[in-house]
mmCIF file of C-alpha atoms in Angstrom:
data_model
loop_
_atom_site.group_PDB
_atom_site.id
_atom_site.type_symbol
_atom_site.label_atom_id
_atom_site.label_comp_id
_atom_site.label_asym_id
_atom_site.label_seq_id
_atom_site.Cartn_x
_atom_site.Cartn_y
_atom_site.Cartn_z
ATOM 1 C CA UNK A 398 23.937 5.241 13.647
ATOM 2 C CA UNK A 399 22.154 3.277 10.937
ATOM 3 C CA UNK A 400 23.937 2.510 7.677
ATOM 4 C CA UNK A 401 21.672 4.017 5.025
ATOM 5 C CA UNK A 402 23.422 2.009 2.318
ATOM 6 C CA UNK A 403 21.548 -0.931 3.852
ATOM 7 C CA UNK A 404 18.215 0.914 3.895
ATOM 8 C CA UNK A 405 15.438 -0.722 1.876
ATOM 9 C CA UNK A 406 12.161 1.184 1.514
ATOM 10 C CA UNK A 407 8.966 -0.574 0.480
ATOM 11 C CA UNK A 408 5.811 0.800 -1.005
ATOM 12 C CA UNK A 409 2.805 -0.785 0.731
ATOM 13 C CA UNK A 410 0.114 -1.282 -1.916
ATOM 14 C CA UNK A 411 0.963 -3.794 -4.596
ATOM 15 C CA UNK A 412 4.297 -4.583 -2.924
ATOM 16 C CA UNK A 413 3.596 -5.849 0.598
ATOM 17 C CA UNK A 414 -0.171 -5.667 0.545
ATOM 18 C CA UNK A 415 -2.599 -7.035 -2.064
ATOM 19 C CA UNK A 416 -5.002 -4.129 -2.482
ATOM 20 C CA UNK A 417 -7.161 -5.981 -5.000
ATOM 21 C CA UNK A 418 -7.808 -8.752 -2.489
ATOM 22 C CA UNK A 419 -8.343 -6.166 0.241
ATOM 23 C CA UNK A 420 -10.924 -4.370 -1.896
ATOM 24 C CA UNK A 421 -12.820 -7.604 -2.506
ATOM 25 C CA UNK A 422 -12.833 -8.448 1.201
ATOM 26 C CA UNK A 423 -14.071 -4.957 2.097
ATOM 27 C CA UNK A 424 -16.812 -5.142 -0.541
ATOM 28 C CA UNK A 425 -17.964 -8.534 0.716
ATOM 29 C CA UNK A 426 -18.479 -7.003 4.166
ATOM 30 C CA UNK A 427 -20.154 -3.895 2.798
ATOM 31 C CA UNK A 428 -22.697 -5.715 0.614
ATOM 32 C CA UNK A 429 -23.963 -7.538 3.696
ATOM 33 C CA UNK A 430 -24.242 -4.347 5.730
ATOM 34 C CA UNK A 431 -25.832 -2.317 2.941
ATOM 35 C CA UNK A 432 -28.070 -5.069 1.568
ATOM 36 C CA UNK A 433 -27.005 -4.469 -2.042
ATOM 37 C CA UNK A 434 -25.306 -6.655 -4.642
ATOM 38 C CA UNK A 435 -21.637 -6.271 -5.515
ATOM 39 C CA UNK A 436 -22.322 -4.698 -8.907
ATOM 40 C CA UNK A 437 -24.357 -1.942 -7.280
ATOM 41 C CA UNK A 438 -21.657 -1.369 -4.680
ATOM 42 C CA UNK A 439 -18.964 -1.171 -7.372
ATOM 43 C CA UNK A 440 -21.064 1.457 -9.155
ATOM 44 C CA UNK A 441 -21.452 3.436 -5.922
ATOM 45 C CA UNK A 442 -17.706 3.220 -5.282
ATOM 46 C CA UNK A 443 -17.059 4.534 -8.797
ATOM 47 C CA UNK A 444 -19.326 7.501 -8.096
ATOM 48 C CA UNK A 445 -17.319 8.232 -4.944
ATOM 49 C CA UNK A 446 -13.980 7.994 -6.760
ATOM 50 C CA UNK A 447 -15.228 10.260 -9.540
ATOM 51 C CA UNK A 448 -15.422 13.103 -7.021
ATOM 52 C CA UNK A 449 -11.744 12.766 -6.050
ATOM 53 C CA UNK A 450 -8.912 14.660 -7.707
ATOM 54 C CA UNK A 451 -6.636 11.610 -7.433
ATOM 55 C CA UNK A 452 -7.182 8.015 -6.282
ATOM 56 C CA UNK A 453 -4.683 8.662 -3.483
ATOM 57 C CA UNK A 454 -7.246 11.103 -2.060
ATOM 58 C CA UNK A 455 -9.332 8.066 -1.057
ATOM 59 C CA UNK A 456 -10.432 8.390 2.564
ATOM 60 C CA UNK A 457 -12.000 5.354 4.265
ATOM 61 C CA UNK A 458 -14.088 7.638 6.446
ATOM 62 C CA UNK A 459 -15.165 9.513 3.348
ATOM 63 C CA UNK A 460 -16.354 6.391 1.525
ATOM 64 C CA UNK A 461 -18.231 5.094 4.564
ATOM 65 C CA UNK A 462 -19.960 8.449 5.049
ATOM 66 C CA UNK A 463 -20.863 8.511 1.357
ATOM 67 C CA UNK A 464 -22.289 4.972 1.378
ATOM 68 C CA UNK A 465 -24.084 5.537 4.672
ATOM 69 C CA UNK A 466 -25.812 8.586 3.241
ATOM 70 C CA UNK A 467 -26.570 6.943 -0.097
ATOM 71 C CA UNK A 468 -28.132 3.817 1.403
ATOM 72 C CA UNK A 469 -29.339 5.269 4.707
ATOM 73 C CA UNK A 470 -27.364 2.799 6.804
ATOM 74 C CA UNK A 471 -25.499 3.176 10.101
ATOM 75 C CA UNK A 472 -22.047 4.560 9.319
ATOM 76 C CA UNK A 473 -20.544 2.993 12.434
ATOM 77 C CA UNK A 474 -21.069 -0.507 11.021
ATOM 78 C CA UNK A 475 -19.250 0.458 7.836
ATOM 79 C CA UNK A 476 -16.459 2.144 9.780
ATOM 80 C CA UNK A 477 -16.138 -1.008 11.844
ATOM 81 C CA UNK A 478 -14.986 -2.921 8.777
ATOM 82 C CA UNK A 479 -11.949 -0.641 8.404
ATOM 83 C CA UNK A 480 -11.186 0.042 12.047
ATOM 84 C CA UNK A 481 -12.701 -2.829 14.026
ATOM 85 C CA UNK A 482 -11.437 -5.856 12.138
ATOM 86 C CA UNK A 483 -7.882 -7.059 11.618
ATOM 87 C CA UNK A 484 -8.432 -10.320 9.760
ATOM 88 C CA UNK A 485 -9.027 -8.691 6.391
ATOM 89 C CA UNK A 486 -5.687 -6.904 6.648
ATOM 90 C CA UNK A 487 -3.785 -10.055 7.554
ATOM 91 C CA UNK A 488 -5.465 -11.968 4.712
ATOM 92 C CA UNK A 489 -4.450 -9.212 2.297
ATOM 93 C CA UNK A 490 -0.701 -9.535 2.777
ATOM 94 C CA UNK A 491 0.979 -11.235 -0.150
ATOM 95 C CA UNK A 492 1.845 -14.816 0.882
ATOM 96 C CA UNK A 493 5.598 -14.196 0.918
ATOM 97 C CA UNK A 494 5.551 -10.784 2.633
ATOM 98 C CA UNK A 495 6.085 -11.786 6.230
ATOM 99 C CA UNK A 496 8.713 -14.458 5.485
ATOM 100 C CA UNK A 497 10.768 -12.078 3.348
ATOM 101 C CA UNK A 498 10.625 -9.286 5.922
ATOM 102 C CA UNK A 499 11.617 -11.715 8.652
ATOM 103 C CA UNK A 500 14.673 -12.795 6.680
ATOM 104 C CA UNK A 501 15.676 -9.291 5.626
ATOM 105 C CA UNK A 502 15.305 -7.581 9.001
ATOM 106 C CA UNK A 503 18.681 -8.780 10.290
ATOM 107 C CA UNK A 504 20.517 -7.870 7.071
ATOM 108 C CA UNK A 505 18.951 -4.526 6.188
ATOM 109 C CA UNK A 506 17.308 -1.487 7.714
ATOM 110 C CA UNK A 507 13.707 -1.686 6.491
ATOM 111 C CA UNK A 508 11.393 1.256 5.943
ATOM 112 C CA UNK A 509 8.282 2.436 4.149
ATOM 113 C CA UNK A 510 7.837 5.028 1.417
ATOM 114 C CA UNK A 511 4.158 4.998 0.544
ATOM 115 C CA UNK A 512 1.332 7.231 -0.543
ATOM 116 C CA UNK A 513 -2.360 7.556 0.224
ATOM 117 C CA UNK A 514 -4.460 8.206 3.290
ATOM 118 C CA UNK A 515 -2.042 8.229 6.233
ATOM 119 C CA UNK A 516 -4.513 6.776 8.721
ATOM 120 C CA UNK A 517 -5.394 3.851 6.454
ATOM 121 C CA UNK A 518 -1.799 3.136 5.441
ATOM 122 C CA UNK A 519 -0.778 3.024 9.105
ATOM 123 C CA UNK A 520 -3.752 0.761 9.814
ATOM 124 C CA UNK A 521 -2.459 -1.664 7.174
ATOM 125 C CA UNK A 522 0.926 -1.855 8.899
ATOM 126 C CA UNK A 523 -0.578 -2.306 12.357
ATOM 127 C CA UNK A 524 -3.508 -4.631 11.648
ATOM 128 C CA UNK A 525 -1.455 -6.922 9.401
ATOM 129 C CA UNK A 526 1.170 -7.173 12.180
ATOM 130 C CA UNK A 527 4.165 -6.065 10.089
ATOM 131 C CA UNK A 528 4.860 -2.704 11.751
ATOM 132 C CA UNK A 529 7.633 -4.274 13.835
ATOM 133 C CA UNK A 530 9.823 -4.839 10.784
ATOM 134 C CA UNK A 531 10.133 -1.162 9.870
ATOM 135 C CA UNK A 532 12.219 1.630 11.325
ATOM 136 C CA UNK A 533 9.900 4.403 12.627
ATOM 137 C CA UNK A 534 12.443 6.941 11.398
ATOM 138 C CA UNK A 535 12.062 5.680 7.852
ATOM 139 C CA UNK A 536 8.315 5.081 7.765
ATOM 140 C CA UNK A 537 7.300 7.803 5.322
ATOM 141 C CA UNK A 538 3.677 8.132 4.178
ATOM 142 C CA UNK A 539 2.649 11.019 1.968
ATOM 143 C CA UNK A 540 -0.550 11.758 0.065
ATOM 144 C CA UNK A 541 1.418 11.734 -3.222
ATOM 145 C CA UNK A 542 4.862 10.143 -3.287
ATOM 146 C CA UNK A 543 6.009 12.009 -6.399
ATOM 147 C CA UNK A 544 5.341 15.413 -4.867
ATOM 148 C CA UNK A 545 8.327 17.643 -4.181
ATOM 149 C CA UNK A 546 7.653 17.377 -0.455
ATOM 150 C CA UNK A 547 7.707 13.566 -0.538
ATOM 151 C CA UNK A 548 10.825 13.326 -2.713
ATOM 152 C CA UNK A 549 12.636 15.665 -0.331
ATOM 153 C CA UNK A 550 12.024 13.131 2.470
ATOM 154 C CA UNK A 551 13.377 10.206 0.430
ATOM 155 C CA UNK A 552 16.812 9.127 1.770
ATOM 156 C CA UNK A 553 19.152 9.233 -1.216
ATOM 157 C CA UNK A 554 21.216 6.216 -0.105
ATOM 158 C CA UNK A 555 18.148 3.942 0.039
ATOM 159 C CA UNK A 556 16.928 1.223 -2.271
ATOM 160 C CA UNK A 557 13.230 1.670 -3.036
ATOM 161 C CA UNK A 558 10.808 -1.040 -4.204
ATOM 162 C CA UNK A 559 7.563 -0.149 -5.973
ATOM 163 C CA UNK A 560 5.107 -1.922 -8.245
ATOM 164 C CA UNK A 561 4.336 1.121 -10.396
ATOM 165 C CA UNK A 562 6.667 1.358 -13.370
ATOM 166 C CA UNK A 563 6.171 5.102 -13.810
ATOM 167 C CA UNK A 564 7.052 5.680 -10.160
ATOM 168 C CA UNK A 565 10.326 3.756 -10.236
ATOM 169 C CA UNK A 566 11.326 5.445 -13.491
ATOM 170 C CA UNK A 567 10.633 8.839 -11.930
ATOM 171 C CA UNK A 568 12.524 8.093 -8.724
ATOM 172 C CA UNK A 569 15.563 6.312 -10.176
ATOM 173 C CA UNK A 570 17.312 9.655 -10.535
ATOM 174 C CA UNK A 571 17.186 10.018 -6.747
ATOM 175 C CA UNK A 572 17.614 6.494 -5.339
ATOM 176 C CA UNK A 573 18.399 2.945 -6.344
ATOM 177 C CA UNK A 574 15.087 1.421 -7.427
ATOM 178 C CA UNK A 575 13.632 -2.042 -7.880
ATOM 179 C CA UNK A 576 10.460 -2.595 -9.878
ATOM 180 C CA UNK A 577 8.274 -5.442 -8.644
ATOM 181 C CA UNK A 578 6.083 -6.458 -11.546
ATOM 182 C CA UNK A 579 3.451 -8.899 -10.333
ATOM 183 C CA UNK A 580 1.287 -8.505 -13.445
ATOM 184 C CA UNK A 581 3.482 -10.030 -16.153
ATOM 185 C CA UNK A 582 6.896 -11.479 -16.975
ATOM 186 C CA UNK A 583 8.049 -8.139 -18.399
ATOM 187 C CA UNK A 584 11.299 -6.682 -17.098
ATOM 188 C CA UNK A 585 12.843 -3.249 -17.554
ATOM 189 C CA UNK A 586 16.348 -3.567 -19.040
ATOM 190 C CA UNK A 587 17.434 -0.403 -17.193
ATOM 191 C CA UNK A 588 15.893 -1.175 -13.802
ATOM 192 C CA UNK A 589 16.238 -4.156 -11.480
ATOM 193 C CA UNK A 590 13.008 -6.086 -11.898
ATOM 194 C CA UNK A 591 11.528 -8.797 -9.695
ATOM 195 C CA UNK A 592 8.187 -10.555 -9.869
ATOM 196 C CA UNK A 593 7.887 -11.644 -6.232
ATOM 197 C CA UNK A 594 9.304 -10.314 -2.990
ATOM 198 C CA UNK A 595 10.998 -13.682 -2.512
ATOM 199 C CA UNK A 596 13.396 -12.700 -5.304
ATOM 200 C CA UNK A 597 14.711 -9.900 -3.100
ATOM 201 C CA UNK A 598 16.629 -12.460 -1.130
ATOM 202 C CA UNK A 599 18.632 -13.287 -4.252
ATOM 203 C CA UNK A 600 19.033 -9.743 -5.629
ATOM 204 C CA UNK A 601 22.525 -8.423 -5.052
ATOM 205 C CA UNK A 602 23.316 -4.918 -3.922
#
């Protein structure tokens, strides 16, 4: 039986996976397929997002269908960027991600607590070759992580790492939390704060 006091749950986006870099890599592929410039593609993406209730409702098959229809291009070529290529996922891991997971795996039980499109989030784990580090039992992906349904699934003995300050403040009543702030030197005096995953190796229990 696993010791849940040693369970560390990671968010994916902004923690393990650089979504800004991923977005740029996806756009670079799309502009070539669609024959448009990046500014036009960014505008089209904004139109797509404006139709969503929340950004976590993003669906890669939805955006490719939207762009295919808008520019009258073959949707299969756009889908191929998400589902046919692995390099963009591996390039989008933060530089320290794999090394830190490799060092932690023998000390802790590692898991995922993430939100967004389940198919895409699982693709990130598989295509970037980091799935092996995480316990299947504690790989939790929900559309919205602050929903009652998601919080109910959150193991109370776990330590959870997220880059969103509002998320860690909301969840600290349920679990031990660590805020990873990659954007600035700011720390929260009430919450363990790190600025790189490498610091996890020095953070005490």
